[in-house]
Structure formats: C-alpha cells, structure tokens
Short mmCIF file of C-alpha atoms in Angstrom, two decimals:
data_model
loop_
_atom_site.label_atom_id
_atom_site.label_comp_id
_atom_site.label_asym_id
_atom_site.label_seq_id
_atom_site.Cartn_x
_atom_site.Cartn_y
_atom_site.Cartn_z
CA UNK A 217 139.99 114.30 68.16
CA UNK A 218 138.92 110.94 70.32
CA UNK A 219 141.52 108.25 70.34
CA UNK A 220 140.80 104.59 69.59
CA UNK A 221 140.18 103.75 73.72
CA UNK A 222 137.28 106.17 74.25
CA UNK A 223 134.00 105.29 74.04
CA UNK A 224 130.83 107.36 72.21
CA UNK A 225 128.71 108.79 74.59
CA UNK A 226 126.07 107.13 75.99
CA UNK A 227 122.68 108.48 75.31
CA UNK A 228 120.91 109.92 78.40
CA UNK A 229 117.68 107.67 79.19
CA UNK A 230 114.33 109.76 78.32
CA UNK A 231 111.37 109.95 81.33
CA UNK A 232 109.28 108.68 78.30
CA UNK A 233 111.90 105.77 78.01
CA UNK A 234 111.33 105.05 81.61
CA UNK A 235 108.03 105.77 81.83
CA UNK A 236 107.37 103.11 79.07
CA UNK A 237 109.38 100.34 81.10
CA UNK A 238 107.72 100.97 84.13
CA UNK A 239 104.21 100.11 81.84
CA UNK A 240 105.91 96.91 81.09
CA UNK A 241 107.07 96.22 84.22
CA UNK A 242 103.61 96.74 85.48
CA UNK A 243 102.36 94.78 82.88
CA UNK A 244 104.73 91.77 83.59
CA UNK A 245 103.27 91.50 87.02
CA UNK A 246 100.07 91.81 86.28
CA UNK A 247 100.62 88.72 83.93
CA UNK A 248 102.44 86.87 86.96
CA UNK A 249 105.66 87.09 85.23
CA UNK A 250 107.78 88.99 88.01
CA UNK A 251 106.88 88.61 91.90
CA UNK A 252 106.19 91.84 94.10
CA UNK A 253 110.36 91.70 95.24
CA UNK A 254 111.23 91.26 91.87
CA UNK A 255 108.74 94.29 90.77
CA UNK A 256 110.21 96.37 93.51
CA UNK A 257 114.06 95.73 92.31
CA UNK A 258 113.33 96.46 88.78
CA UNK A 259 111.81 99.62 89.44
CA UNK A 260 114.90 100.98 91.43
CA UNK A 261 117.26 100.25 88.75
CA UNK A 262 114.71 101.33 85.54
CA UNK A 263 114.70 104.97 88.01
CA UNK A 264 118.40 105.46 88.12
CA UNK A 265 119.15 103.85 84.64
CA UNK A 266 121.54 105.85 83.03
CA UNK A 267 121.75 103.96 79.16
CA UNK A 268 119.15 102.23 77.18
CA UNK A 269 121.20 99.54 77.89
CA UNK A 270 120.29 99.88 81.90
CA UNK A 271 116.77 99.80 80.75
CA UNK A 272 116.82 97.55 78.40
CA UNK A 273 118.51 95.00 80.97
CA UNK A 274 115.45 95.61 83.31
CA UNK A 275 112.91 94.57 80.33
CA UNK A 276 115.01 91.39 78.78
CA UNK A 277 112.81 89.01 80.04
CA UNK A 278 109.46 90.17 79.55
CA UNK A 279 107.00 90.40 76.93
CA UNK A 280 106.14 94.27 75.32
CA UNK A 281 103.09 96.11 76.83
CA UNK A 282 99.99 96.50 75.35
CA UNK A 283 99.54 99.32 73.41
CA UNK A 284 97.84 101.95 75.72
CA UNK A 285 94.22 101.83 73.54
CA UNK A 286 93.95 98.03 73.99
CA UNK A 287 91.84 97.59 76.51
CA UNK A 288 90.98 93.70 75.37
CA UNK A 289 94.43 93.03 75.96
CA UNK A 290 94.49 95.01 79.43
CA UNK A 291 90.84 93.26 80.33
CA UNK A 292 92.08 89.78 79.29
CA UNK A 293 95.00 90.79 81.60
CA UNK A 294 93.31 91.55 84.66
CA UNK A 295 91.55 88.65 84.13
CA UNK A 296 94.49 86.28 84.46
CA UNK A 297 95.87 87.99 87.24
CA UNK A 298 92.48 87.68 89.12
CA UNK A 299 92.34 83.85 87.96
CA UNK A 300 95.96 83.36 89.72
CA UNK A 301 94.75 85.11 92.62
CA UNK A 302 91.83 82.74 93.07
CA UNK A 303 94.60 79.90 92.29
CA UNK A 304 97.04 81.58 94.67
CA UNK A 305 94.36 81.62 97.87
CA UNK A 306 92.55 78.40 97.49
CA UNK A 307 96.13 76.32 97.42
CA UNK A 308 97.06 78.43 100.42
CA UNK A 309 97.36 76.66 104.01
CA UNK A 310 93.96 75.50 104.96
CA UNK A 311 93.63 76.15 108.76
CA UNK A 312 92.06 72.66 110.76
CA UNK A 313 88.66 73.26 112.08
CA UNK A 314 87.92 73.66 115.99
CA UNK A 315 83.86 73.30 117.04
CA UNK A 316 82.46 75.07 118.70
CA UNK A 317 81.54 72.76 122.01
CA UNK A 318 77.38 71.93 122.41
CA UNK A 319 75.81 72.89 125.87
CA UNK A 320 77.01 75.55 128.17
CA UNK A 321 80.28 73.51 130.03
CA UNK A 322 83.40 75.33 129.85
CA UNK A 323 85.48 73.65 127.15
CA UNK A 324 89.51 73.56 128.40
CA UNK A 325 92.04 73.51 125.83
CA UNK A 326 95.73 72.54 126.61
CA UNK A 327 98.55 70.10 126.39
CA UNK A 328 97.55 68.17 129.42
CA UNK A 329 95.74 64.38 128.41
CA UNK A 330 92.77 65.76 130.87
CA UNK A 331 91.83 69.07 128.96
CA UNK A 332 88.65 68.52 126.42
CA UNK A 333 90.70 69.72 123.49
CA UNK A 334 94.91 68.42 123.94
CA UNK A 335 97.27 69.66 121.66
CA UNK A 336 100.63 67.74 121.58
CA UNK A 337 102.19 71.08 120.52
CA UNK A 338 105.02 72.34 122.69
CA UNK A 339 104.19 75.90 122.07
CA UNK A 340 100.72 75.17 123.90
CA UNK A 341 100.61 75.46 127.52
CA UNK A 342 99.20 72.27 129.71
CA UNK A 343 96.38 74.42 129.90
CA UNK A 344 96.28 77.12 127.63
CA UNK A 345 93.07 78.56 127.22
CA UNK A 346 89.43 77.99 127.75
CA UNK A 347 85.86 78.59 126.09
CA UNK A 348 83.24 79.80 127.76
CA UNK A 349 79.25 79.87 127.13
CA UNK A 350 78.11 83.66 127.43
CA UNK A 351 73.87 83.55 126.61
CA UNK A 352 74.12 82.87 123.19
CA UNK A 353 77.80 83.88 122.47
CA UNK A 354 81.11 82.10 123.12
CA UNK A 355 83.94 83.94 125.08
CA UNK A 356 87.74 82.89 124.44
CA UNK A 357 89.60 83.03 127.43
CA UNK A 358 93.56 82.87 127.91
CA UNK A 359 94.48 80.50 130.95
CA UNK A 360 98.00 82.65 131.49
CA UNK A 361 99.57 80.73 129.29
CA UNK A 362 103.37 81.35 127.71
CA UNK A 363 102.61 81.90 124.25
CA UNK A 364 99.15 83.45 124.42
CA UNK A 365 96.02 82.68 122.92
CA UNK A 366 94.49 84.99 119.71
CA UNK A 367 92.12 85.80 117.35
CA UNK A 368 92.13 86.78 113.91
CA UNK A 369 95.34 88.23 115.19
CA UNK A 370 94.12 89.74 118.31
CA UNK A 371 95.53 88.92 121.91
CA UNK A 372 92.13 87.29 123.60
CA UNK A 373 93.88 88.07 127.06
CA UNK A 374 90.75 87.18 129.60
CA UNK A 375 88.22 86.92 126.77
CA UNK A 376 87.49 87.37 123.53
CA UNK A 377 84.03 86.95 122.00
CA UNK A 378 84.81 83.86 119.10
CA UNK A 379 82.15 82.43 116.49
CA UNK A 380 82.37 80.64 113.32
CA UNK A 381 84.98 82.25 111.07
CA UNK A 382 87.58 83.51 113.00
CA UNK A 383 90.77 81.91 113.01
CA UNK A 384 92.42 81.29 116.26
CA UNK A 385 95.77 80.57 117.71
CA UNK A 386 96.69 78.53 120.76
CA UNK A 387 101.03 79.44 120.65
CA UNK A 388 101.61 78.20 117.15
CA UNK A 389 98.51 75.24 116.80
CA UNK A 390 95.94 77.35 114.24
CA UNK A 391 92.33 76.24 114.38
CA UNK A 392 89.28 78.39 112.11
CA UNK A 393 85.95 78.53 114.14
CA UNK A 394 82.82 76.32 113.02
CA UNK A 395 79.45 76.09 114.42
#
C-alpha cells in the first residue's frame, strides 16, 4: 500500500499526444506567434516529454490548431504568414545604390579623396576595387585589397561580370547595382 509521500504515476505521453502539439506548434509559427529558435526548442522538449504536463508546458502560450478539415482556417493562415513575410522583407535593410559609370573610363573605387567613387569606410582599401567597360558588359575588378571585393556573395578576385541587380561589397560598404 503507497504511503502519503508517493506520488500517482504519471501517465506516459501518447505519439498522438505529441503528434497533436507538434500541429500546434506548427501552427503557432505559421501565425508568427513563435520564431524559428523558439520553434526549434519547443520541438526538442514536446519529443522527450515524458507527462502531459511536459507537453502541456510546450503549448501554454499558444492558441489550439485548426481542426485538420478546416482548410479556411489553414488558407486564412498561410495567408498571414505570407502577408508578414512581405512585411518582414520590405522593412529589411535597403542596400544604397551604386551606378553604373556612363562611357567606357575605368571607374576606381577606394578610400583615397582621388578615386571616382571614395568610401570613408575603414574596411575599404585606398583603392579597393575598380570597374571596367567590357563591349557592352561591366567587369568588377579587385585592386588587392584587404578585405576583398564581392558579389552577390561571390569573391570578384580579378573580375567579375556586374549589372543592375546584384548587390556588391567593397569590405563591409554594401552598394545594389543600377543602370
């Protein structure tokens, strides 16, 4: 017979239990409620939960799932979550815009006060990196420099073809490509 100190057993958590708070954990990003690290941490401990207890600690915040034969409720949800998308990218960092030079001079870009395009960045070199006319394209080249030159992510080492659109880097100064 148990004494007073012990306590009941605790129930064993069902995969249908878990299963269902992974839906609403789902669902709670989806809506914008949780962020991806959040998401992430929740799952681990709704996968080794032990008591509805665990589980239901995972789920306190958040609103119940939709019923799996909703599907207004899971349209009207992707909806929001592509609306805060949209939101998410258009207040994101807007890089400044470098043009592209007119005629066929090479166009210098550097720290230096004599270089067509100076950056008072310390991460640029005195002169970092030039462009050049190619026929009808433009070549990006890097002028050695300490911190390198790159586009859309790319080293442009002693060229890279550029046009309008890609984002490039001079050490940390960011500039996005116009015509």
């Amino acid at each position: 017979m148990p004494g007073k100190d012990t306590m009941p057993p605790m129930l064993r958590v069902s995969d249908e239990d878990r299963d269902k708070a992974v839906d609403a954990l789902r669902h709670g990003t989806v809506l914008g409620r949780l962020s991806n690290d959040t998401f992430l941490r929740r799952i681990d401990v709704a996968l080794r939960a032990r008591s509805r207890d665990e589980l239901a600690a995972v789920l306190r915040d958040l609103p119940a799932p939709p019923r799996r034969g909703d599907w207004l409720v899971r349209a009207a949800s992707r909806c929001a979550a592509l609306r805060a998308a949209v939101r998410r990218a258009w207040r994101g960092p807007q890089l400044p815009v470098l043009a592209l030079p007119r005629g066929d001079r090479a166009f210098v870009i550097g720290r230096s006060p004599d270089c067509d395009l100076a950056l008072a960045n310390m991460t640029v070199s005195w002169q970092h990196a030039e462009l050049r006319r190619a026929q009808d394209e433009w070549i990006l080249v890097d002028l050695d420099s300490t911190n390198g030159t790159h586009v859309n992510g790319w080293r442009a080492g002693p060229g890279i073809f550029v046009r309008p659109g890609d984002n490039v880097r001079f050490g940390n100064a960011a500039f996005r490509i116009v015509g």
